[in-house]
Coordinates of C-alpha atoms (C1' of nucleotides) in Angstrom, one line a residue:
Chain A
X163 CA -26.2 -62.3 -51.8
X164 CA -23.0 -64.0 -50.9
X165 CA -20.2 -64.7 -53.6
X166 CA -17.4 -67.2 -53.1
X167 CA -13.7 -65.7 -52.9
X168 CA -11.1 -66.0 -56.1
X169 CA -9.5 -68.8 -54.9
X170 CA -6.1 -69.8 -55.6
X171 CA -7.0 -72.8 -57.6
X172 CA -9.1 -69.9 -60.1
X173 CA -5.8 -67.9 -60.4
X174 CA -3.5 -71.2 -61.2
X175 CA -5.5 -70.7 -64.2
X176 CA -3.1 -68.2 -65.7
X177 CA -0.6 -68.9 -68.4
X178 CA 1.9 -66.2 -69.6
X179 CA 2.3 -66.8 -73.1
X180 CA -0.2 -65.3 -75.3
X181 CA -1.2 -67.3 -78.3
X182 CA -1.5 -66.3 -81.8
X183 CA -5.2 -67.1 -81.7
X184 CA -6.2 -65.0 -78.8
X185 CA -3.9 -61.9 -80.1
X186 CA -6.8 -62.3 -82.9
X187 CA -9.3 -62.6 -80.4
X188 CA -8.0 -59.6 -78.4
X189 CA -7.8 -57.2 -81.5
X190 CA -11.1 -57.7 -82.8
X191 CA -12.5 -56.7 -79.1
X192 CA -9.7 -54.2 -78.8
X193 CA -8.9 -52.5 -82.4
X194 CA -7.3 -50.0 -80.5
X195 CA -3.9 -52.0 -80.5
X196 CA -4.2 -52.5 -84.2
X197 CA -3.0 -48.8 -84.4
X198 CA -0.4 -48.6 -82.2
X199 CA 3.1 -48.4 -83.4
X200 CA 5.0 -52.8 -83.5
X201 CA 7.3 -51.9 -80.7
X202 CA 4.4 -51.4 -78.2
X203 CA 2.2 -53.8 -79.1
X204 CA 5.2 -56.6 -78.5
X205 CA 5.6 -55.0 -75.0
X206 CA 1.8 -55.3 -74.6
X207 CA 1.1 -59.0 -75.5
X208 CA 4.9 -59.8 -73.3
X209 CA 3.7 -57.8 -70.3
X210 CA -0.2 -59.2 -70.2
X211 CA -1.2 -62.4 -68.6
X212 CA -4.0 -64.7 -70.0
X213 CA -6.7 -65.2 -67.0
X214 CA -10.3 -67.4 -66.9
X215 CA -12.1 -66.8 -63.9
X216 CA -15.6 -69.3 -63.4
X217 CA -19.0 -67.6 -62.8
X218 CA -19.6 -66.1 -59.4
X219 CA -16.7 -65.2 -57.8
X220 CA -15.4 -61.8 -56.2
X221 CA -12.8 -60.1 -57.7
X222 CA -12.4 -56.8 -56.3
X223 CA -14.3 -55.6 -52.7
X224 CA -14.8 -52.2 -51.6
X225 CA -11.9 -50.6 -50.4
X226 CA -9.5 -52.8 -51.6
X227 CA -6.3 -51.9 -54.0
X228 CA -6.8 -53.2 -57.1
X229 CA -3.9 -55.3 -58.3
X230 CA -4.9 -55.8 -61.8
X231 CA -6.6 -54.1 -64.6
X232 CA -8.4 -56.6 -66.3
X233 CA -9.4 -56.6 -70.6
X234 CA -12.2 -58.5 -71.1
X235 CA -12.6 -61.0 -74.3
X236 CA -15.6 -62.8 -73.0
X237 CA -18.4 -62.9 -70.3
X238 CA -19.7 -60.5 -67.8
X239 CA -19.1 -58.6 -64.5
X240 CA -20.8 -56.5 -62.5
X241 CA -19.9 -53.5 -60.5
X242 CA -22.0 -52.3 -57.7
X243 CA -22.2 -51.2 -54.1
X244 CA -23.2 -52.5 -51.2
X245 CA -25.4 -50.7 -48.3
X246 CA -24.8 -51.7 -44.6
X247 CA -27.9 -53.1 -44.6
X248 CA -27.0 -55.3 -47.1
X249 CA -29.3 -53.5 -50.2
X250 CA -27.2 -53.6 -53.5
X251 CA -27.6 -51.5 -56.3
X252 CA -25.4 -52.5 -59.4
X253 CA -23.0 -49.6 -61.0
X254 CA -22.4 -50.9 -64.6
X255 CA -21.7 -53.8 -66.1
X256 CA -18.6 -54.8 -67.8
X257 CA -19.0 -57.3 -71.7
X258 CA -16.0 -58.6 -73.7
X259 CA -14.1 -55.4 -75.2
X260 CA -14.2 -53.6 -72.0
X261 CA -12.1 -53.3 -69.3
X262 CA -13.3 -51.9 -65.5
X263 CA -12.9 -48.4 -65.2
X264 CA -13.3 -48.4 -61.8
X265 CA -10.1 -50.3 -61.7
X266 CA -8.5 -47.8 -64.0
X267 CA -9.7 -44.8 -61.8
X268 CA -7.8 -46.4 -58.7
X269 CA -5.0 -47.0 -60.4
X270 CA -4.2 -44.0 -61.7
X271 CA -4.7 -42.0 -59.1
X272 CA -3.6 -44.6 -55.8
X273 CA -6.9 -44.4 -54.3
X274 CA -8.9 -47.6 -53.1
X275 CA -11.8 -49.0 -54.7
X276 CA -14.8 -47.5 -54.0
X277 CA -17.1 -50.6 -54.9
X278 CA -17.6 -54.3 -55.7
X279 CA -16.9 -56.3 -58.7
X280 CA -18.1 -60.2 -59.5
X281 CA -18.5 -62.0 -62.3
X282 CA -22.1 -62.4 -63.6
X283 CA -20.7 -65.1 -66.0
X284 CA -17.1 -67.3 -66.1
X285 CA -14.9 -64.5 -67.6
X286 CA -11.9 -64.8 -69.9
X287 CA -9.7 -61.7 -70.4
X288 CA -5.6 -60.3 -70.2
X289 CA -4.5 -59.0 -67.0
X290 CA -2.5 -55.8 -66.7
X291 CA -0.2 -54.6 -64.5
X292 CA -0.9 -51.3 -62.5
X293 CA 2.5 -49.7 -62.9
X294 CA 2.7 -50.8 -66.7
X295 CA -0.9 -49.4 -66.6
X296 CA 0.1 -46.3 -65.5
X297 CA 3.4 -45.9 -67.7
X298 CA 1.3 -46.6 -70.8
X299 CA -0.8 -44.0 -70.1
X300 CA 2.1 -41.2 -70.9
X301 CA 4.1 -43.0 -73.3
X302 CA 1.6 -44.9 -76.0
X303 CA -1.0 -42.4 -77.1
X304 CA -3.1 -45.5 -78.5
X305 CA -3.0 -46.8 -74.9
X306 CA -4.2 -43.4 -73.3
X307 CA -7.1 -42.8 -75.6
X308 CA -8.6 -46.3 -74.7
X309 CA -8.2 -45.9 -71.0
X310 CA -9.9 -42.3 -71.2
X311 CA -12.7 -43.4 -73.3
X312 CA -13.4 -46.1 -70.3
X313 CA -13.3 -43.2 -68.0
X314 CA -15.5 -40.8 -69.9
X315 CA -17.9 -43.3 -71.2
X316 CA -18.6 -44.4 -67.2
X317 CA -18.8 -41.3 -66.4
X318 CA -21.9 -40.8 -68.5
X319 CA -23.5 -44.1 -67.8
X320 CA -22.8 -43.8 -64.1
X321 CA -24.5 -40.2 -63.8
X322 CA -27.5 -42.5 -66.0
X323 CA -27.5 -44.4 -62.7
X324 CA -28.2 -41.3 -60.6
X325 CA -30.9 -40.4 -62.5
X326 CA -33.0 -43.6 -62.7
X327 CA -32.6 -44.1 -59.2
X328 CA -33.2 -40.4 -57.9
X329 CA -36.5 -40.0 -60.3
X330 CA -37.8 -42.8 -61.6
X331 CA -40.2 -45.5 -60.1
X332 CA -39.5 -49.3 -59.9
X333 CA -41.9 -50.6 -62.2
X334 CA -40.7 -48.4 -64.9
X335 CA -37.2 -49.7 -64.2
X336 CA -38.1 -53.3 -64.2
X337 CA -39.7 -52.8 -67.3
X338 CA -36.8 -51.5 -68.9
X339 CA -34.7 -54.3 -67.7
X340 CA -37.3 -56.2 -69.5
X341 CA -37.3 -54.4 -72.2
X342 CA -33.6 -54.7 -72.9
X343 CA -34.2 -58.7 -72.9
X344 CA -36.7 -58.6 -75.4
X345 CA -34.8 -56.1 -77.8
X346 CA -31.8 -59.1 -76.9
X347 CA -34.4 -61.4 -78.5
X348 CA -35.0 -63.1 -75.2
X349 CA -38.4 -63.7 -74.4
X350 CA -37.6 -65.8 -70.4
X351 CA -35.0 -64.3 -68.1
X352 CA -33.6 -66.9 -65.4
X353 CA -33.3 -64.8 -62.6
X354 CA -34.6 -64.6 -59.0
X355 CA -36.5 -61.7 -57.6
X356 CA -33.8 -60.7 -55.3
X357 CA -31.3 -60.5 -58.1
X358 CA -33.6 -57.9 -59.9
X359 CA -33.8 -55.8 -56.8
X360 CA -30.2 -56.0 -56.3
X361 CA -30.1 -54.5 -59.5
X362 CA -32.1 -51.6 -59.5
X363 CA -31.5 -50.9 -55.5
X364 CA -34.3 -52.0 -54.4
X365 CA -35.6 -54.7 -51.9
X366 CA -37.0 -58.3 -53.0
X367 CA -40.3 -57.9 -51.2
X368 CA -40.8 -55.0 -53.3
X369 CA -40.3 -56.1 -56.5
X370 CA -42.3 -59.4 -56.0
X371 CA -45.2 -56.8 -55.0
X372 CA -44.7 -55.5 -58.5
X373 CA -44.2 -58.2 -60.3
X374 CA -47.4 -60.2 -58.9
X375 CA -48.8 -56.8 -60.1
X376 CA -47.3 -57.2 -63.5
X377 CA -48.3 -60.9 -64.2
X378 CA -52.0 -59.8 -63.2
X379 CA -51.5 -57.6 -66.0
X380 CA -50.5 -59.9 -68.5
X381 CA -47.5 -58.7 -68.8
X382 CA -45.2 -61.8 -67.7
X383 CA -45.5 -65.0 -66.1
X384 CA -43.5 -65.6 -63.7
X385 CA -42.4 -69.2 -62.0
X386 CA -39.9 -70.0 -59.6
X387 CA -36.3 -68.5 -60.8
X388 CA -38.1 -67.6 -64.1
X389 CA -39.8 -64.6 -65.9
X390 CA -41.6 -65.3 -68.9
X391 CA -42.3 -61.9 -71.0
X392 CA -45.9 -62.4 -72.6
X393 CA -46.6 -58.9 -73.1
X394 CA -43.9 -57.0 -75.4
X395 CA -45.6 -54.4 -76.2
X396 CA -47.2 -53.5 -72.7
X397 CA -43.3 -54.2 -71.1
X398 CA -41.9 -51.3 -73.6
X399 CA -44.7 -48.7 -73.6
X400 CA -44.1 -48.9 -69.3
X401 CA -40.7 -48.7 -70.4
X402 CA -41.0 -45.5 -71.8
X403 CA -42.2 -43.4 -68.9
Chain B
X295 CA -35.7 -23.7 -60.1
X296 CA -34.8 -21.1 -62.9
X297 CA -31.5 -19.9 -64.1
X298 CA -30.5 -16.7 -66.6
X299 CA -29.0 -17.6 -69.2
X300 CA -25.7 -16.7 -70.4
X301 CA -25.8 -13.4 -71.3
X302 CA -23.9 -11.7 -74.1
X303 CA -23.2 -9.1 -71.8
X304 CA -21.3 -11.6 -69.4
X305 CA -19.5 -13.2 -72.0
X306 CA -18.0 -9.6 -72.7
X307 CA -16.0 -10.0 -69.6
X308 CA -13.6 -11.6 -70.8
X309 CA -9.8 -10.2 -71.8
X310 CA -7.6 -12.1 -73.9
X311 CA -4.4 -11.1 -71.8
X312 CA -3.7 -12.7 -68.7
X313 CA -1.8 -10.5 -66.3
X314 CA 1.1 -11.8 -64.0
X315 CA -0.8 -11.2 -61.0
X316 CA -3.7 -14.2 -62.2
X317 CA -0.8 -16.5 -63.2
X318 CA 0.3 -16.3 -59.5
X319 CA -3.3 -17.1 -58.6
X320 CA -3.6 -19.5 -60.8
X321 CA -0.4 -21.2 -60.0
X322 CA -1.3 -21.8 -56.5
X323 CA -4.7 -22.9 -57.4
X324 CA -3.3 -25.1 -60.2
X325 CA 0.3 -26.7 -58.6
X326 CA 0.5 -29.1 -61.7
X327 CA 1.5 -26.4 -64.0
X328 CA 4.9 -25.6 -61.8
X329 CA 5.8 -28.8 -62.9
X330 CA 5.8 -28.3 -66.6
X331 CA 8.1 -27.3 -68.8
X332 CA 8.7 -23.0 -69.6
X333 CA 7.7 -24.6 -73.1
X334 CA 4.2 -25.6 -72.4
X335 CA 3.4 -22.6 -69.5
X336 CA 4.2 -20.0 -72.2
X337 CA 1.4 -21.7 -74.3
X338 CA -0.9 -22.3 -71.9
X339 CA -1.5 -18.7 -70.9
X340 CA -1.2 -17.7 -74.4
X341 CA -4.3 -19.9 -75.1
X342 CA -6.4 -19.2 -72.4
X343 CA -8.8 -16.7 -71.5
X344 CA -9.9 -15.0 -68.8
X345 CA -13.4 -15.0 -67.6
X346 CA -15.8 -13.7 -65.1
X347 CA -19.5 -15.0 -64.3
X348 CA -22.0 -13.5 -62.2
X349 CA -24.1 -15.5 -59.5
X350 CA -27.1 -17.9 -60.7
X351 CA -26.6 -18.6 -64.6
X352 CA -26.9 -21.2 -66.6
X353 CA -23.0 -22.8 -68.4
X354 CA -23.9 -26.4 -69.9
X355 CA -27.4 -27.4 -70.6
X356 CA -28.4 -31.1 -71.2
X357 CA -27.5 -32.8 -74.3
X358 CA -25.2 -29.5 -75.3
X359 CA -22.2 -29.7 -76.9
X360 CA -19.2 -28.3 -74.4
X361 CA -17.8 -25.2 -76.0
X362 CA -15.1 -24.4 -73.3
X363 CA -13.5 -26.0 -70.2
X364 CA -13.3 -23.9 -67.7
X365 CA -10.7 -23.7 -64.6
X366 CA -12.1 -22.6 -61.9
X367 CA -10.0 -19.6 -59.6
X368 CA -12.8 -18.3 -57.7
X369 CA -16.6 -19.2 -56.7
X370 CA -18.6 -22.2 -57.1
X371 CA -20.2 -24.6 -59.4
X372 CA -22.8 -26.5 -59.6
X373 CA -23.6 -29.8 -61.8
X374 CA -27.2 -31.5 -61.6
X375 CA -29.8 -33.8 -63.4
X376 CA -32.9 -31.8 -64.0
X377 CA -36.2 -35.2 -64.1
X378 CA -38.9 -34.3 -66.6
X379 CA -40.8 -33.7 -63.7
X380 CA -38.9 -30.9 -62.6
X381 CA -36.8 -32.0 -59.8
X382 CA -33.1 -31.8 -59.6
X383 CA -30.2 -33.7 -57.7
X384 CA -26.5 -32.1 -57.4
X385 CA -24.0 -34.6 -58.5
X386 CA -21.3 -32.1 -57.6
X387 CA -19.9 -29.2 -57.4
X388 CA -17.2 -27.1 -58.5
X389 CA -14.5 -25.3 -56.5
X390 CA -11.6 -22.7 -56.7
X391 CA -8.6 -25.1 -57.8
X392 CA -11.2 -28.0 -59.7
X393 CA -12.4 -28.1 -62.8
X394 CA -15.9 -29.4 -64.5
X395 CA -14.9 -32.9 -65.5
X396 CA -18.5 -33.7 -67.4
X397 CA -16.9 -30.8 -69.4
X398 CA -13.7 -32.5 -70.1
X399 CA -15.3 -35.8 -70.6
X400 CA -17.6 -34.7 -73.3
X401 CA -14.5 -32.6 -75.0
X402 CA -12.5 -36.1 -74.7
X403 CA -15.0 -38.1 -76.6
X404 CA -16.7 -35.5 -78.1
X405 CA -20.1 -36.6 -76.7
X406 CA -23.2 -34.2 -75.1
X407 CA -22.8 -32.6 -71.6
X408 CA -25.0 -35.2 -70.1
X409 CA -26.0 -32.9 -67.2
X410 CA -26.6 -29.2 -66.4
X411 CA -24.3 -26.6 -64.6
X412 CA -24.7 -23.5 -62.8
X413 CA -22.9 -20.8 -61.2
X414 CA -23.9 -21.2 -57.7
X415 CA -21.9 -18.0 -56.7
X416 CA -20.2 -15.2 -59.0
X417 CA -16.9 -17.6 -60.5
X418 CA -13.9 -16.3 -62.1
X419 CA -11.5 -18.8 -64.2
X420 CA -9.3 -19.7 -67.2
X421 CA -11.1 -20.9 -69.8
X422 CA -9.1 -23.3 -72.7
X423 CA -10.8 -24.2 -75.6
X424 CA -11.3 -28.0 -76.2
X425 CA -8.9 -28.6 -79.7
X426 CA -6.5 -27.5 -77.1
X427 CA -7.7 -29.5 -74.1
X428 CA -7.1 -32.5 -76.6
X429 CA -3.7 -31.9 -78.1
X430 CA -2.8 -31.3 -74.7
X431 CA -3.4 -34.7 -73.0
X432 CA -1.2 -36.0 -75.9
X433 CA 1.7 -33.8 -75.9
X434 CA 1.8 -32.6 -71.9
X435 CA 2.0 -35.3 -69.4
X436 CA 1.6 -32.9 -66.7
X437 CA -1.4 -31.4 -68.4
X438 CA -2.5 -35.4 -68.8
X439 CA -1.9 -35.9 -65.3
X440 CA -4.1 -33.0 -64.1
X441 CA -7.2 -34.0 -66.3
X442 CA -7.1 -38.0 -65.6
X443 CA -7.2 -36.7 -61.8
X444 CA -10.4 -35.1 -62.6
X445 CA -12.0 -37.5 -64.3
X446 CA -11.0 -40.3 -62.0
X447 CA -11.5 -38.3 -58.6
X448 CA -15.0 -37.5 -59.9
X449 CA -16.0 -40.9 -60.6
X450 CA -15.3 -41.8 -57.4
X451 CA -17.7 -38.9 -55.8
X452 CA -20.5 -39.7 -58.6
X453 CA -20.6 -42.9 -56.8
X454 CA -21.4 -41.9 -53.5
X455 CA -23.7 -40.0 -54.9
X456 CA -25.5 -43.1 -56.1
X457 CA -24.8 -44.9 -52.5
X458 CA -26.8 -41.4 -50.7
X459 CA -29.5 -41.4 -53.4
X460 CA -30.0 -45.2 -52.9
X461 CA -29.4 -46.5 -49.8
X462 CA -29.6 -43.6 -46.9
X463 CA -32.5 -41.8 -45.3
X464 CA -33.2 -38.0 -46.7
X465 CA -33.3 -37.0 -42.5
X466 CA -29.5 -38.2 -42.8
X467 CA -28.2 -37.1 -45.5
X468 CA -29.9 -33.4 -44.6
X469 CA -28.2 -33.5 -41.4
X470 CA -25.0 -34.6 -43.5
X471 CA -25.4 -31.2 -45.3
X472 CA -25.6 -29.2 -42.2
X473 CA -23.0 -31.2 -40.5
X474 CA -20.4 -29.7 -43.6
X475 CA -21.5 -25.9 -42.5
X476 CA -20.7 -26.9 -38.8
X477 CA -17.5 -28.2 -40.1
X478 CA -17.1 -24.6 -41.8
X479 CA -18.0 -22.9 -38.7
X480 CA -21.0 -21.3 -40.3
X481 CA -24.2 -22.4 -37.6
X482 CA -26.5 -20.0 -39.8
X483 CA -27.5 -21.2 -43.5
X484 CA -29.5 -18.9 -46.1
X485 CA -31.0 -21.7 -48.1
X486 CA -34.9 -22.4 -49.1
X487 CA -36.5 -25.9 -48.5
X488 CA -36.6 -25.9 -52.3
X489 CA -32.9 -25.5 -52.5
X490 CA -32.0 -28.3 -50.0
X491 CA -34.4 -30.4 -52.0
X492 CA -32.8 -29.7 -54.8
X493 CA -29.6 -30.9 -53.4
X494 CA -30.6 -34.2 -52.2
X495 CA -32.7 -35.2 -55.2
X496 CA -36.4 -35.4 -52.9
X497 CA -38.7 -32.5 -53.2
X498 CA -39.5 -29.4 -50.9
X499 CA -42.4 -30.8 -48.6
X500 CA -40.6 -34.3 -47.6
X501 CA -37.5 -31.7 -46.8
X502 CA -40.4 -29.2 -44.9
X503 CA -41.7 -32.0 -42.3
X504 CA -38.1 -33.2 -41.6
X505 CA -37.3 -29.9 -41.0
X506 CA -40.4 -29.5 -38.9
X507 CA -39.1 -32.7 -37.1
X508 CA -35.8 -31.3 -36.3
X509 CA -37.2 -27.9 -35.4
X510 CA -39.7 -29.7 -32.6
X511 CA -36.3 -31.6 -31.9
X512 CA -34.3 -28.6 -31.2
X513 CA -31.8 -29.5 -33.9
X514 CA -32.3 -26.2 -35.9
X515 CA -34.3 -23.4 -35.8
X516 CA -36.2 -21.9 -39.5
X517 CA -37.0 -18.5 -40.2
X518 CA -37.9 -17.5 -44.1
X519 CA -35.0 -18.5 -46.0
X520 CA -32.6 -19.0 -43.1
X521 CA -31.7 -22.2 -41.2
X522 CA -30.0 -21.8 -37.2
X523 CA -28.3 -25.1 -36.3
X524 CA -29.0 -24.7 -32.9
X525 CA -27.8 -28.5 -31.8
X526 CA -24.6 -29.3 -33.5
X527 CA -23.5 -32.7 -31.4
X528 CA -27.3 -33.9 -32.3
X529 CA -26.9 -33.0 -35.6
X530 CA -23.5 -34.5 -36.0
X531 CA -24.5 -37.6 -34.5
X532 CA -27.9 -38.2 -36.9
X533 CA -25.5 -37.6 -39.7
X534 CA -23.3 -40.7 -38.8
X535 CA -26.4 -43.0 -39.3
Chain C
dG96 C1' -53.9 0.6 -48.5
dG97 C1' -53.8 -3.5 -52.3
dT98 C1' -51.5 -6.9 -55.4
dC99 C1' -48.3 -10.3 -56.4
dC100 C1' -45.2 -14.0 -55.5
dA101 C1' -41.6 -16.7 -53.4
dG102 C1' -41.4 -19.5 -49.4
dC103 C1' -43.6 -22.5 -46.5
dG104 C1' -47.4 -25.6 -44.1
dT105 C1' -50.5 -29.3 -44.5
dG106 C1' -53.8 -33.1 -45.4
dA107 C1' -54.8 -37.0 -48.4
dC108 C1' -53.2 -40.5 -50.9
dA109 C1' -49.8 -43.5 -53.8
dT110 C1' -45.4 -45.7 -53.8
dT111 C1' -41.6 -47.6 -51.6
dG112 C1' -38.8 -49.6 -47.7
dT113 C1' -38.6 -52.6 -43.6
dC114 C1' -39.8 -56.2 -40.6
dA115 C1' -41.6 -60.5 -39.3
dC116 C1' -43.2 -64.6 -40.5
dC117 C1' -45.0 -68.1 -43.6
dG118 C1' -45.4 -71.8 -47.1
dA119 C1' -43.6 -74.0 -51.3
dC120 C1' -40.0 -76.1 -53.7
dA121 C1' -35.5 -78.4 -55.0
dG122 C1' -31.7 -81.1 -53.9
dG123 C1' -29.3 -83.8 -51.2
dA124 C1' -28.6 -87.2 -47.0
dG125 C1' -30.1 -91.0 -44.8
Chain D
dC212 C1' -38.8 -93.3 -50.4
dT213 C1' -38.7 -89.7 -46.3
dC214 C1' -36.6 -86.1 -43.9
dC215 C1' -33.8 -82.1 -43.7
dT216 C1' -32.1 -77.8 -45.2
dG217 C1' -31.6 -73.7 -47.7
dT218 C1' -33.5 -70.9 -51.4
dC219 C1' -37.4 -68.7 -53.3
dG220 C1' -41.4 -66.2 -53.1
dG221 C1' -45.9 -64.3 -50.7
dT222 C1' -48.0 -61.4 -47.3
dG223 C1' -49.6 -58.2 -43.7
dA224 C1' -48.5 -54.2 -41.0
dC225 C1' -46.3 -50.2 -40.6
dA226 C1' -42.8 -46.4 -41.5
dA227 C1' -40.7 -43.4 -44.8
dT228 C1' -41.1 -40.9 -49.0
dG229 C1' -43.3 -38.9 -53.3
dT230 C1' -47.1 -36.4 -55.2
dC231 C1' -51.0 -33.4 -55.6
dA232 C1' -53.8 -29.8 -54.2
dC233 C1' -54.6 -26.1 -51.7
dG234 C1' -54.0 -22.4 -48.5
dC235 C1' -51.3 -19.1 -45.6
dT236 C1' -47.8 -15.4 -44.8
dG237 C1' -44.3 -11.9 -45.2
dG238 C1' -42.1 -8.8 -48.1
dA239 C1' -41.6 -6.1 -52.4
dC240 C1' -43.8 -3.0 -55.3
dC241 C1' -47.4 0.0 -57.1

DNA sequence: GGTCCAGCGTGACATTGTCACCGACAGGAG
DNA sequence: CTCCTGTCGGTGACAATGTCACGCTGGACC
């Protein structure tokens, strides 16, 4: 899976005012700022920077210093590592109201990041500084709460991670990717087979094995690039194992 | 695997005054408490407590609520995911100087210990009780400092833990284990198949052939309970895969 | 001695990972 | 339109791992 670099012509896209209309935007995704004190929340909207980034591109690779901390206000990226061999298995995902924790974590405490980050979706969001980042953190008490509710909330869903790839089998975890789509109301996922098993860690033979298996099931139909979910109820009972 | 459960008897161990030869321990343990101010110290050891915990029982079951974090002077910890089927992977573990950040993330946003923990060898430590952990991290930066460094050095090892589990072979990441002791200087390990098993999240006969492999290899040498590394430089150099 | 049990060995089979190679399809270039 | 090229998916063979069932052994205890 190759992704094209942030190029410069992505970053131009960056203007430093923030405009009445995305402060709006930003504190319905973020009510956090609606309750700290006026003095920091002027500092915050002076000191962000407004970013769009399109679909697709890197924005942080293993081992790398991060130089921002991105807020999200709309579309999705995805965390994940990469093996030698060139297997993937994704970490988390980020949605609008969120920020990378990951990101956070190496910023507060200098280290490098220990993963990669792309964009699943274009992205638009407020860019951070790390050293206004960090001062936040023991000066505005709104400030710290958020960015330890990132760090405990990963923690959780990243230990989730352990578990479903330590115990459980593939089929079971395909169906629960599934599953999620349907309880999204989606009932056809555009999405190649290598893209699922970069998802759940796996390799693309192997989940084509499984997902001829599945379609002689009934459960889906699949075509190229697409995955049409015939069987609800089949897809969540597997689910549940 | 079974552990005893926190007895009443063990909980008795505990004294409410903390004498001035465990604040020296502590302080070398714990270097971020120099930093802070008389102020804060004097409170600190007025609120916590002083506990001891023999070998092999259960602190935090799944889905518990955290009643204490605990800082650790002496001993070892141990953090897993126990699957419905009964097998276990470490996500970490807990040493003099450390302490359980699943702890402190579940006191931060008041969520279930999404994991279990066991003493892995008798431990002695402070214990602080989580209203206090909170105030804390708004009132002490150094306090603040010393918990984010948790939180955020964990999330980094948690993710290794999902690179091992996903991507590397259980020969390797065995040899991985034994190539720590070496490191130690300890070429003799009392450990059961079960145990390493345990460890790396596969179960006790895939450990037993590999084992068998390296015996035939000359890599180690197995007795009942007891493991010779008899070939370090082979064993060194498999764990580099 | 005899009993019990944790620790370990093992064969058979299911699932998963890896490698090599193939054909089918889509989107452009000519 | 045909041809080319890269992506997508299928497949067979084999290695690694997980699971189940069972059996053996050494040590503790009666």
């Amino acid at each position: 899976m190759h992704y094209t670099r942030l190029s410069i012509n992505a970053k131009q896209r960056m203007g430093n005012m923030i405009s009445t209309h995305q402060r709006a935007e930003f504190e319905t995704l973020f009510p956090f700022i609606r309750q700290a004190d006026a003095d920091f929340i002027e500092k915050f909207y002076a000191s962000c920077r407004y970013v769009e980034l399109p679909s697709g591109v890197s924005i942080c690779d293993e081992g790398q210093q991060c130089s921002q901390l991105t807020l999200l206000l709309d579309g999705v990226g995805r965390v994940y590592k990469l093996s030698p061999a060139g297997r993937e298995v994704t970490l988390y995902r980020i949605h609008a109201g969120e920020a990378c924790v990951l990101t956070a974590s190496c910023i507060m405490n200098q280290g490098s990041f220990p993963a990669m980050a792309v964009t699943e979706t274009p992205v638009r969001g407020f860019t951070v500084s790390p050293d206004k980042v960090r001062n936040w953190i023991c000066q505005e008490a709104q400030w710290q709460r958020f960015i330890f509710g990132l760090l405990s909330s990963r923690l959780a869903s990243i230990i989730s991670v352990v578990e479903e790839v330590a115990f459980k089998r593939i089929d079971v975890r395909l169906a629960q990717k599934f599953a999620l789509s349907l309880a999204r109301g989606e009932t056809s996922l555009q999405v190649t087979h290598a893209e699922l098993a970069a998802d759940v860690g796996s390799s693309r033979e192997v989940v084509s094995r499984i997902l001829k298996d599945f379609a002689m099931r009934g459960l889906i139909e699949t075509s190229r690039g697409q995955i049409e979910l015939t069987d609800a109820e089949a897809i969540v009972h597997l689910s549940s194992q």
